[in-house]
Tab-separated table of C-alpha atoms in Angstrom:
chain	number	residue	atom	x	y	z
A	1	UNK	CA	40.056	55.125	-9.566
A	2	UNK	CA	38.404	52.782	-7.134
A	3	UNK	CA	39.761	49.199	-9.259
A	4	UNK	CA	43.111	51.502	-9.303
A	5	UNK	CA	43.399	52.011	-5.639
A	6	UNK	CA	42.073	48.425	-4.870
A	7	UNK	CA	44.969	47.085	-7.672
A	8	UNK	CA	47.677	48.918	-5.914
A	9	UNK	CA	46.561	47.807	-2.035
A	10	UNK	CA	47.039	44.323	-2.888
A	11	UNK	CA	50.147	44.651	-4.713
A	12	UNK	CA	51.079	46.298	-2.042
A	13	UNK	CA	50.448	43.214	0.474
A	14	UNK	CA	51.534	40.531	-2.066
A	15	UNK	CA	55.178	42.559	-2.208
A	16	UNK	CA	55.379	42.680	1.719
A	17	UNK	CA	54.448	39.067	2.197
A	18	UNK	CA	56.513	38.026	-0.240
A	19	UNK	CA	59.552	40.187	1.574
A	20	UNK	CA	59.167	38.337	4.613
A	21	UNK	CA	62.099	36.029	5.320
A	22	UNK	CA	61.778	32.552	6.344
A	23	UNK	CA	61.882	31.536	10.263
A	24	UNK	CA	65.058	29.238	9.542
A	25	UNK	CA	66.442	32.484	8.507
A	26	UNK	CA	65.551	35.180	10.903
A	27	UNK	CA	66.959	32.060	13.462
A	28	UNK	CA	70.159	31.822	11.832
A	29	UNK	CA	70.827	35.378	12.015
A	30	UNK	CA	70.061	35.266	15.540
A	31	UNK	CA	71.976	31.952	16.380
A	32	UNK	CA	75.120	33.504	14.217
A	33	UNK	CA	74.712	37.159	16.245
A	34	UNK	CA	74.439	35.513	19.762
A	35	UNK	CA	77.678	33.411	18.821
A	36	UNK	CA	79.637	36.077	17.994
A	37	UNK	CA	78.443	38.797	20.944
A	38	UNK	CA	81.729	38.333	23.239
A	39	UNK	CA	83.803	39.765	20.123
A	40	UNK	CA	81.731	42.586	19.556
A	41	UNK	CA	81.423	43.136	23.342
A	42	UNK	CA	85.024	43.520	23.228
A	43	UNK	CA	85.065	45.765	20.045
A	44	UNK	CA	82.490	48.373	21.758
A	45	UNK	CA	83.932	48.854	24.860
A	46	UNK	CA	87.479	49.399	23.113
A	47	UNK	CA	85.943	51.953	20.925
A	48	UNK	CA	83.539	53.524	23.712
A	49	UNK	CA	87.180	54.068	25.639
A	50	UNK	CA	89.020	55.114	23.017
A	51	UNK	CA	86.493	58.083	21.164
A	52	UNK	CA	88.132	60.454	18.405
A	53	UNK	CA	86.322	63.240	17.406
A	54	UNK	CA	85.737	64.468	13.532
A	55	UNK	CA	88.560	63.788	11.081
A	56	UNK	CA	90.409	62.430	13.859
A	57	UNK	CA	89.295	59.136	13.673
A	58	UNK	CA	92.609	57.439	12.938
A	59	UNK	CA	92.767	54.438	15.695
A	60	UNK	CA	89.147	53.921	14.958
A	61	UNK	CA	89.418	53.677	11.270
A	62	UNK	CA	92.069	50.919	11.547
A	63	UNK	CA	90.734	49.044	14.267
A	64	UNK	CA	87.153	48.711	11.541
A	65	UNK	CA	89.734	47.974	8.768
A	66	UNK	CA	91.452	45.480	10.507
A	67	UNK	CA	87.825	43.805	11.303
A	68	UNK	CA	86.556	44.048	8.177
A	69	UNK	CA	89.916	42.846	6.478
A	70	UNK	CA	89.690	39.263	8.164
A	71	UNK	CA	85.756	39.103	7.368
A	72	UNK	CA	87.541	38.617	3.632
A	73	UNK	CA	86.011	42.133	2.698
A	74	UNK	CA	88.737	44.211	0.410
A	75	UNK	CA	89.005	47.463	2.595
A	76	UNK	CA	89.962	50.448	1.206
A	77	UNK	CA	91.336	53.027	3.666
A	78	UNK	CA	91.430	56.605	3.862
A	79	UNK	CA	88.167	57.936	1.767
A	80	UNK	CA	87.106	61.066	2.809
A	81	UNK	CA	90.074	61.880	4.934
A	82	UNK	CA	89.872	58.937	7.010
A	83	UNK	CA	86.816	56.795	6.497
A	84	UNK	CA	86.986	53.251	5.143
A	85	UNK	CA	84.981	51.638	2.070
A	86	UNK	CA	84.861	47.989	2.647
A	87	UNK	CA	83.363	45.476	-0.559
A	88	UNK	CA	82.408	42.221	-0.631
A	89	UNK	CA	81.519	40.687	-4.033
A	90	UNK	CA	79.058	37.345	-4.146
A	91	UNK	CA	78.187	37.075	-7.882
A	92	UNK	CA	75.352	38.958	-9.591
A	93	UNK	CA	73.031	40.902	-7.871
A	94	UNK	CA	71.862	44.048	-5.937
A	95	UNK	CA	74.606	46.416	-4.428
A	96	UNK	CA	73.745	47.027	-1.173
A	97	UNK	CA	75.521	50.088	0.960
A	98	UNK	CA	75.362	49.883	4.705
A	99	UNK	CA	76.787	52.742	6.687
A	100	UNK	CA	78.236	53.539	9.573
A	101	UNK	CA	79.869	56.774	11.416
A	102	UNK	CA	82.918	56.631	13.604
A	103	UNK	CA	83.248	59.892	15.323
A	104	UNK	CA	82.803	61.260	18.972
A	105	UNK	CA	81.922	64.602	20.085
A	106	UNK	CA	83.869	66.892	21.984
A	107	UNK	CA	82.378	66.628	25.773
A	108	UNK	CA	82.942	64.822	29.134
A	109	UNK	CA	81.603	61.460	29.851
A	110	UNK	CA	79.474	61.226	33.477
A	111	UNK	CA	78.505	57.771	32.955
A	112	UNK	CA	80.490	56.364	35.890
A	113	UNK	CA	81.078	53.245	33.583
A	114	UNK	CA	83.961	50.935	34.036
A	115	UNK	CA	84.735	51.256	30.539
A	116	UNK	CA	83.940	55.304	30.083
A	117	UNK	CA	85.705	57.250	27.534
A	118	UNK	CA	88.663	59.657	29.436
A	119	UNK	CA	89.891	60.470	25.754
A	120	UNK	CA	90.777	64.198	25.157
A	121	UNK	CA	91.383	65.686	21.733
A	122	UNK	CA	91.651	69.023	20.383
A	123	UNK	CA	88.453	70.925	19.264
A	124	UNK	CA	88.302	74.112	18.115
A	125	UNK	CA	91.701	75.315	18.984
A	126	UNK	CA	90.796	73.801	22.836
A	127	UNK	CA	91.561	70.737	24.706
A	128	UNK	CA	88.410	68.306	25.255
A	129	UNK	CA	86.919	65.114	26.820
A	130	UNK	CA	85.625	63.181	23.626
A	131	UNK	CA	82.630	60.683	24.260
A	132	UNK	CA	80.752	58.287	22.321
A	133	UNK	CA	77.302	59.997	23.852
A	134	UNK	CA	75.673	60.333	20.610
A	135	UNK	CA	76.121	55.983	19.666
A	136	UNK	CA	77.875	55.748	17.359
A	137	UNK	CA	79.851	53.338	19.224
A	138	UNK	CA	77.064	51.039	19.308
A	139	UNK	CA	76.290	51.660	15.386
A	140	UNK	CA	80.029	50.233	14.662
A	141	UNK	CA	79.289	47.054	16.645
A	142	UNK	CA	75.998	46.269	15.407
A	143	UNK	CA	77.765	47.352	11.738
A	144	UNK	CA	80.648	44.883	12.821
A	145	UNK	CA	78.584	42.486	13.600
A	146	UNK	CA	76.334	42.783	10.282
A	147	UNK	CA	79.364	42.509	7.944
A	148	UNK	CA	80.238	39.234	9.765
A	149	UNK	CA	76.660	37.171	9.308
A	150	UNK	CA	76.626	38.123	6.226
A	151	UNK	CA	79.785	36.702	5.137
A	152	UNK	CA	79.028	34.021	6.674
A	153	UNK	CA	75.601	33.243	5.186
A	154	UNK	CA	77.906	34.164	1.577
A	155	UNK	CA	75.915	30.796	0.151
A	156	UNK	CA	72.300	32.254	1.041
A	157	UNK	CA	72.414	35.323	-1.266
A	158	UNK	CA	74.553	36.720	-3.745
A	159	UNK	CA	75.299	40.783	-4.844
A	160	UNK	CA	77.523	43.103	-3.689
A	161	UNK	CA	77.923	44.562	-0.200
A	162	UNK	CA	79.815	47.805	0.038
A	163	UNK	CA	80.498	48.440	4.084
A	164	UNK	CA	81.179	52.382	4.844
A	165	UNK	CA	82.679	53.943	7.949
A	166	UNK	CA	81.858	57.575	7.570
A	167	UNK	CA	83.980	60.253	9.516
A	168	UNK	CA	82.777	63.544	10.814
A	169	UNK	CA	78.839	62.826	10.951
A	170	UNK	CA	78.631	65.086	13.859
A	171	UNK	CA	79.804	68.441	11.930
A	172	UNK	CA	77.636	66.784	9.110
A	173	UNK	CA	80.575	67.029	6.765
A	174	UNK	CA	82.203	63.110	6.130
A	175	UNK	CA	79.433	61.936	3.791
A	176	UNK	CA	80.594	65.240	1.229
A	177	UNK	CA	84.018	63.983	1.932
A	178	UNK	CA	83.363	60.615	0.675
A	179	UNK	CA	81.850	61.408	-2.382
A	180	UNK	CA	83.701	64.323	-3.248
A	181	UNK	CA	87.007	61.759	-2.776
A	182	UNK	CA	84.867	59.652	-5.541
A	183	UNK	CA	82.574	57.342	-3.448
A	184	UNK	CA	80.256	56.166	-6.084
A	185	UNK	CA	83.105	56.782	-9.004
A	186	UNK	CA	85.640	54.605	-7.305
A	187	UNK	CA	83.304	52.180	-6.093
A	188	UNK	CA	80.577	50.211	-6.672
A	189	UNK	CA	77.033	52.311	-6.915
A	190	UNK	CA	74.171	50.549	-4.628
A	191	UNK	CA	71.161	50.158	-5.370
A	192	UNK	CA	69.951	50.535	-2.030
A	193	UNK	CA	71.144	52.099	1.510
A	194	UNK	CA	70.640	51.907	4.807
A	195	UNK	CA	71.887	52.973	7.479
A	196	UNK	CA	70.602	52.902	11.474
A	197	UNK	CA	70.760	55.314	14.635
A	198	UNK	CA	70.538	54.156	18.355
A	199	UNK	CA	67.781	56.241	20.223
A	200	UNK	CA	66.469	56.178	23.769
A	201	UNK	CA	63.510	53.338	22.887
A	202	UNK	CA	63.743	50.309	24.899
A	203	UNK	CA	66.333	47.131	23.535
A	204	UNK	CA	64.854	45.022	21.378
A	205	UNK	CA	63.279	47.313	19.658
A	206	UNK	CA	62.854	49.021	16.197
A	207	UNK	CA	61.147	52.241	15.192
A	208	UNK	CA	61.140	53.690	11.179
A	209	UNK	CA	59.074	55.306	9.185
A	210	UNK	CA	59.046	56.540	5.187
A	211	UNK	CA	59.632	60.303	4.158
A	212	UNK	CA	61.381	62.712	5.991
A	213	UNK	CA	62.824	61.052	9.123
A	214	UNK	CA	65.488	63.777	10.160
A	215	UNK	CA	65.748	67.614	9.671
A	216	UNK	CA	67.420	69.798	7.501
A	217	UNK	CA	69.748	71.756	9.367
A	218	UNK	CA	71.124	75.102	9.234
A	219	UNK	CA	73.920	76.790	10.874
A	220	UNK	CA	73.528	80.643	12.336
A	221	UNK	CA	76.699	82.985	13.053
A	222	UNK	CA	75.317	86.300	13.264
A	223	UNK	CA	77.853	89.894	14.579
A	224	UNK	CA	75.449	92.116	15.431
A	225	UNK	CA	77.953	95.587	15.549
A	226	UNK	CA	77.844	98.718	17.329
A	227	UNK	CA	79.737	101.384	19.411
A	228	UNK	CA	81.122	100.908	22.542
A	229	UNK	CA	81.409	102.919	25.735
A	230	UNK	CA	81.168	103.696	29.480
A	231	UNK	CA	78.067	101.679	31.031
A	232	UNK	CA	77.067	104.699	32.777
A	233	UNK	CA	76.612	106.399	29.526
A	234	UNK	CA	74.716	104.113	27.011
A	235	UNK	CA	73.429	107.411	24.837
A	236	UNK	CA	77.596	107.656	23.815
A	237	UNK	CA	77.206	104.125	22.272
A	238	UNK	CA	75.230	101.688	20.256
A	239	UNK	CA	74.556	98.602	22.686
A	240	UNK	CA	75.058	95.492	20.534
A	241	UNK	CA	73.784	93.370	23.375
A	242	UNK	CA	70.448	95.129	23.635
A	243	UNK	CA	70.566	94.327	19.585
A	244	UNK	CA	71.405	91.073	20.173
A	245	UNK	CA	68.718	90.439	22.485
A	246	UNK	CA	66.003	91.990	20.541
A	247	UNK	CA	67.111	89.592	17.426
A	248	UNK	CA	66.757	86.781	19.929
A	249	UNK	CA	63.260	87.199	21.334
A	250	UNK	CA	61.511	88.394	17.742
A	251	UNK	CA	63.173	85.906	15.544
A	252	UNK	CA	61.009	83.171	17.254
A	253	UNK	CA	57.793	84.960	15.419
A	254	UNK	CA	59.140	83.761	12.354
A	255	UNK	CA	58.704	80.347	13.461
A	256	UNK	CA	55.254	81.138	15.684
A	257	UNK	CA	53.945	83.653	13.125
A	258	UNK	CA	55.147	83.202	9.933
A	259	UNK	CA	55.334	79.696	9.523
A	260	UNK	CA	52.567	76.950	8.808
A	261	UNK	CA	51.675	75.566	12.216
A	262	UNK	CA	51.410	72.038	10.722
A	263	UNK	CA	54.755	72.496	9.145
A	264	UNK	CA	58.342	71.483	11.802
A	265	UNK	CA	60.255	74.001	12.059
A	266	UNK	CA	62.933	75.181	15.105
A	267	UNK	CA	65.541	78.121	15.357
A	268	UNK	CA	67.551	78.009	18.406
A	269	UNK	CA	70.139	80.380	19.525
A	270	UNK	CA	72.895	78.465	21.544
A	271	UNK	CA	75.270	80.706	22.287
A	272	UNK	CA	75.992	84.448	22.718
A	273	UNK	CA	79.393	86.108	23.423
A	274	UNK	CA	80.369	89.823	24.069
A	275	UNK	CA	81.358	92.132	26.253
A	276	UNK	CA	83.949	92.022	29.105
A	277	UNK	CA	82.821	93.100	32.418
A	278	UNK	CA	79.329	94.628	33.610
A	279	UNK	CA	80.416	98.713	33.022
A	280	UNK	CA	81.565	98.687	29.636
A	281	UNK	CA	79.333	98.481	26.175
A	282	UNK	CA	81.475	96.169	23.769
A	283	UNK	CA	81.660	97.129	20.285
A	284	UNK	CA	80.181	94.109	18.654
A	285	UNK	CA	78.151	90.603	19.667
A	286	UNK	CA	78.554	87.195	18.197
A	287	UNK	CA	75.014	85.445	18.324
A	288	UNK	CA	75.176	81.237	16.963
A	289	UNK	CA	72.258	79.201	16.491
A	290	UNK	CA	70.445	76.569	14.638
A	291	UNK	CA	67.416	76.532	12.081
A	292	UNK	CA	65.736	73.032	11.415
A	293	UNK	CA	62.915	72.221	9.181
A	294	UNK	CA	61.719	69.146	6.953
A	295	UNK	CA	60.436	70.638	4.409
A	296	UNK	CA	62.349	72.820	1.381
A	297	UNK	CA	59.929	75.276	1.656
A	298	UNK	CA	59.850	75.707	5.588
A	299	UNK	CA	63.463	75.943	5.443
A	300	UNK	CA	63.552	78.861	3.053
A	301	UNK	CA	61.116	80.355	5.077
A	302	UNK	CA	63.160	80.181	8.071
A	303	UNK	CA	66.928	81.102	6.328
A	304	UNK	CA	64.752	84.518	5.132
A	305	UNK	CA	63.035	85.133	8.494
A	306	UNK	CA	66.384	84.933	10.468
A	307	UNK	CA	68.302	87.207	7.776
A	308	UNK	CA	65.739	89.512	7.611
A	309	UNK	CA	65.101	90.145	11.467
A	310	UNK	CA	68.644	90.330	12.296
A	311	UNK	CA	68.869	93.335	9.709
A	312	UNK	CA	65.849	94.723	10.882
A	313	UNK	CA	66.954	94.886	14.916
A	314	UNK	CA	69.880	96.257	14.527
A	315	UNK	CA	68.313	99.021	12.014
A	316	UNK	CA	66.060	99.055	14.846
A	317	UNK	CA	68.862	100.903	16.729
A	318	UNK	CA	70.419	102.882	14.250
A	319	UNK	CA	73.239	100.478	13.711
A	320	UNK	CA	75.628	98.955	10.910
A	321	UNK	CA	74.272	96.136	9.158
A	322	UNK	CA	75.419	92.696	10.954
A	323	UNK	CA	77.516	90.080	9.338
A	324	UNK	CA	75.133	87.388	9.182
A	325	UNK	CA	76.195	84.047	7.934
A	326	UNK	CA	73.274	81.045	7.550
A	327	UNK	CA	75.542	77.898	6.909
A	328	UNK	CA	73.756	75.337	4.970
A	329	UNK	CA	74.255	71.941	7.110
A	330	UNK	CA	72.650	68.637	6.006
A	331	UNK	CA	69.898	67.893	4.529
A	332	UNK	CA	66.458	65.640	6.069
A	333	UNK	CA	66.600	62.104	5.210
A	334	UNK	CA	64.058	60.954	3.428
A	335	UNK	CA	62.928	57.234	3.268
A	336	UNK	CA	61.937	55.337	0.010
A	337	UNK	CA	58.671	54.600	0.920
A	338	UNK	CA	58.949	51.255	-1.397
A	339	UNK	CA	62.046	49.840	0.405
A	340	UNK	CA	60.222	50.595	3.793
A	341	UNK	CA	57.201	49.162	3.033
A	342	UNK	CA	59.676	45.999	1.849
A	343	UNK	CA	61.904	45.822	5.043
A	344	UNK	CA	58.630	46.362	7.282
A	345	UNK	CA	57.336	43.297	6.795
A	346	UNK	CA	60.733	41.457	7.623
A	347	UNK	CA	60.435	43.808	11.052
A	348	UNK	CA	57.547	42.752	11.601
A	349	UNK	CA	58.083	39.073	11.046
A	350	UNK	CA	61.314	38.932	13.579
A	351	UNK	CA	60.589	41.185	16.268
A	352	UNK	CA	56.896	41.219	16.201
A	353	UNK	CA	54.476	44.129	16.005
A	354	UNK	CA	54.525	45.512	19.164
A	355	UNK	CA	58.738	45.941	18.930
A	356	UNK	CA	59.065	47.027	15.266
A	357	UNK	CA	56.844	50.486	15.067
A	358	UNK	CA	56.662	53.550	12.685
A	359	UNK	CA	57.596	56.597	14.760
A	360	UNK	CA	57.678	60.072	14.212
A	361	UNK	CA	60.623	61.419	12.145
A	362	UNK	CA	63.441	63.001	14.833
A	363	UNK	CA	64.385	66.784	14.890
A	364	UNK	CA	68.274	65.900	14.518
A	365	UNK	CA	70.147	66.251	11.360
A	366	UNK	CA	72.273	63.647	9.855
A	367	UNK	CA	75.180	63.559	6.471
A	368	UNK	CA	73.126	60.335	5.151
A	369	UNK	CA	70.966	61.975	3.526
A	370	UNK	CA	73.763	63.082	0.759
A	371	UNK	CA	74.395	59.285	0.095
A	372	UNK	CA	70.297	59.033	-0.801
A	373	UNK	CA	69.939	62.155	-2.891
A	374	UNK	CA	72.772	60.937	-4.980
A	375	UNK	CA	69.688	58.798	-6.282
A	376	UNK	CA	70.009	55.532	-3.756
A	377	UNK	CA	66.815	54.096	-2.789
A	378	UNK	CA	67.623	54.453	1.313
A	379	UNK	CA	66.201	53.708	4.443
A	380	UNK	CA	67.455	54.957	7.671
A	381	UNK	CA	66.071	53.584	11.008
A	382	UNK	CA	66.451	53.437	14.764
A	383	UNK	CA	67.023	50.619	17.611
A	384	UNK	CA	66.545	51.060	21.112
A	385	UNK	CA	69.012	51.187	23.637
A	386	UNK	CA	67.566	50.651	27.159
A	387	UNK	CA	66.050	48.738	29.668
A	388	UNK	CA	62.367	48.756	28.878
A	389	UNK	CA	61.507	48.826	32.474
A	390	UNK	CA	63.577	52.289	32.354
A	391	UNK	CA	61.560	53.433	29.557
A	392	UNK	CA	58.290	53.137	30.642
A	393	UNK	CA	59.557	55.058	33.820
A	394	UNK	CA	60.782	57.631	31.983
A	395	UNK	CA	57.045	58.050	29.931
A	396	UNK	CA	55.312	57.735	33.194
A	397	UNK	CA	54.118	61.184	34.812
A	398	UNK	CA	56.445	62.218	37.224
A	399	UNK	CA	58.820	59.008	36.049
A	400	UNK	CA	62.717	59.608	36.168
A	401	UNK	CA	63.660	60.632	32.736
A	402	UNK	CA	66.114	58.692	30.885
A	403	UNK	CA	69.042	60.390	29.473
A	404	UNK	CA	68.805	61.497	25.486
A	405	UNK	CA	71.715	61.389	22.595
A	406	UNK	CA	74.399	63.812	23.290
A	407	UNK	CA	73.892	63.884	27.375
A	408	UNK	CA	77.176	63.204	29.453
A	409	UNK	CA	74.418	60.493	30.953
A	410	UNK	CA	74.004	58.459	27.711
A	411	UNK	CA	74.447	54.692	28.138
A	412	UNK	CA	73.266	51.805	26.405
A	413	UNK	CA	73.070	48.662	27.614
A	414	UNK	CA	75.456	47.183	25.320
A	415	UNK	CA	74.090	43.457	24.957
A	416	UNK	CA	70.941	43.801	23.550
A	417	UNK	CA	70.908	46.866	21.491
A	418	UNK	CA	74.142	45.498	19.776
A	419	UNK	CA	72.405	42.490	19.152
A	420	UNK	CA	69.170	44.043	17.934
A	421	UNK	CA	71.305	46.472	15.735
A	422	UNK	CA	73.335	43.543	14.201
A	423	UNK	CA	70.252	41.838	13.482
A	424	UNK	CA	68.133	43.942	12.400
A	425	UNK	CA	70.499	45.549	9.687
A	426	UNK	CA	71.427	41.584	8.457
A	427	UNK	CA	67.599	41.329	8.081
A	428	UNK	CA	67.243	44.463	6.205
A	429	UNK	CA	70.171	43.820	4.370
A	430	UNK	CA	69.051	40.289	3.412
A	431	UNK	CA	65.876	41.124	2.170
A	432	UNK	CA	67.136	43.229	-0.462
A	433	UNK	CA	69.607	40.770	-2.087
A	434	UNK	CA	69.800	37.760	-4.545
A	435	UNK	CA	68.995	34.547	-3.865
């Protein structure tokens, strides 16, 4: 066991040497990136303005096409609804898959930025602002600006580069849509992934990590039902709010009590709706939440708890059985930990220890994960965003916080974390095929 475990510690450091690219290399990647920032500063800020929102992404998915077209990839338009497949063949070798998402999400922009988004679009049956505040803006630069060293560095590797721009990763729904349209039956298969998310770390920077590095995540639309009547007579009714509210304050035991305290696992409720005005007792509630978990096991756990205490407090009051609907959403990403190990090294090597880190897997969900369980070898990883000064404020006691994904607040400084994105993918990228 001991020889074993010695054996497989320095293969282990003989693969991730040998993965490490050249210094000629990581500089012409750098050289070719700095070159070609004013066109991808233009790029972002037209598609920071101009946000669409889940399979709405029509402007956006041209204006990538039209991109990718004069990079000499053949684009294919329209997968999925309205993402984009984009291949570039360069003899025999790995197929590599690098993906991106296009879509906003439906909420006002408060940056105060000259170039803020003051899109609208229609979301569930309502007008509403749409906003790049989750960065996927900056993912389509830095994806931009990936497909573009590459083809130009065409006579330093050879394989097969398949480019996606995914629709509707916010509803966790365009990654289905591309397969189900025939992703990996109309196209080329890859033999490895990847795929990166902006996060509130400082510029420059790159965090990662193998196994699970987002959450499975399930939807909650509960009607709790019961009788309603005059607010000054409660006994001549069955109070679905008082149901409603019982389900909301016991179902957290399933996560405190029932569930391993080692293991992640979350269920929020996000929204409540019934009733009119304070005297009358509606007839039914509406209750919507979330469940997230890493592990399969946690998240059956949690689906179970949730059903189970929802029938149980309105029982509780002698009432119908709710409707109770637990939506499966996506499912956690989770990280070959060869091809980590692998692109480490190369991490390591450009930006240097201290700015290329494993952190700790986030709580968000993401549709990527469907592209590695169709049996892709994947990693998914995260760049920073902001001024490092700003972050170590923010993780100072008492420091002013810096604003997180999905805030009305969230803004990168566009320069460097495009530039670290573009960069960082071309290194990943590169490491993986011929030469």
């Amino acid at each position: 066991m001991k020889n074993t475990l010695i054996a497989a510690v320095l293969s282990l450091c003989t693969a991730s040497a040998s993965a490490q690219l050249p210094a000629p290399l990581k500089t012409d990647i750098s050289t070719r990136v700095n070159a070609m920032y004013p066109w991808l500063d233009t790029v972002y800020k037209d598609l920071h303005a101009n946000p669409e929102i889940a399979f709405q992404e029509v402007r956006t998915a041209g204006k990538l096409a039209g991109e990718m077209g004069k990079l000499g990839f053949e684009v294919t338009e329209k997968v999925g609804k309205t993402g984009i497949v984009a291949v570039l063949k360069n003899g025999a070798g790995p197929t590599v898959l690098v993906r991106t998402e296009m879509d906003g999400l439906p909420m006002e922009e408060k940056t105060g930025l000259p170039y803020a988004s003051r899109a609208k679009a229609v979301s569930n049956g309502a007008e509403s602002f749409v906003t790049h505040s989750c960065g996927h803006d900056v993912h389509m630069a830095g994806w931009l600006g990936t497909a573009r060293t590459l083809a130009e560095m065409k006579a330093k590797w050879k394989g097969t580069l398949v480019f996606i721009a995914q629709p509707a990763e916010e509803i966790v729904s365009g990654a289905k849509a591309m397969l189900d349209d025939g992703l990996f039956k109309r196209f080329p298969k890859p033999d490895y992934a990847f795929a990166l998310h902006s996060w509130p770390l400082a510029h420059g920077t790159v965090g990662f990590n193998d196994g699970p590095v987002s959450s499975n995540s399930d939807a909650i639309e509960i009607v709790f039902k019961g009788r309603g009547g005059h607010g000054s007579a409660p006994d001549k009714s069955v109070d679905p709010i008082t149901i409603a509210a019982r389900f909301v304050v016991d179902v957290q035991t399933v996560v405190s009590r029932e569930k391993d305290p080692k293991e992640f696992g979350v269920v929020t409720i996000g929204a409540i709706q019934g009733g009119t005005v304070g005297n009358i007792i509606p007839d039914n509630v509406q209750v919507r939440g979330t469940i997230r978990s890493y592990s399969p096991a946690v998240r059956a756990k949690l689906l179970d708890g949730v059903r189970r205490v929802a029938n149980a407090s309105a029982a509780m009051a002698g009432a119908p059985a709710p409707d109770v609907q637990l939506i499966s959403g996506g499912a956690a990403i989770v990280n070959s930990e060869a091809l980590v190990a692998k692109t480490e090294a190369v991490f390591k090597d450009a930006f240097g220890a201290a700015k290329a880190q494993r952190m700790p897997a986030m709580t968000a969900s993401e549709d990527f994960s469907l592209f590695v369980n169709e049996g892709v070898p994947s990693m998914f990883f995260f760049t920073g965003v902001y001024d490092p000064k700003a972050v170590a404020e923010a993780e100072r006691e008492g420091g002013k916080p810096i604003a997180f994904n999905h805030s009305p607040f969230y803004a990168p400084v566009p320069e460097p974390s495009i530039k670290t994105a573009a960069q960082a993918m071309s290194l990943a990228v590169l490491n993986v095929l011929g030469r």
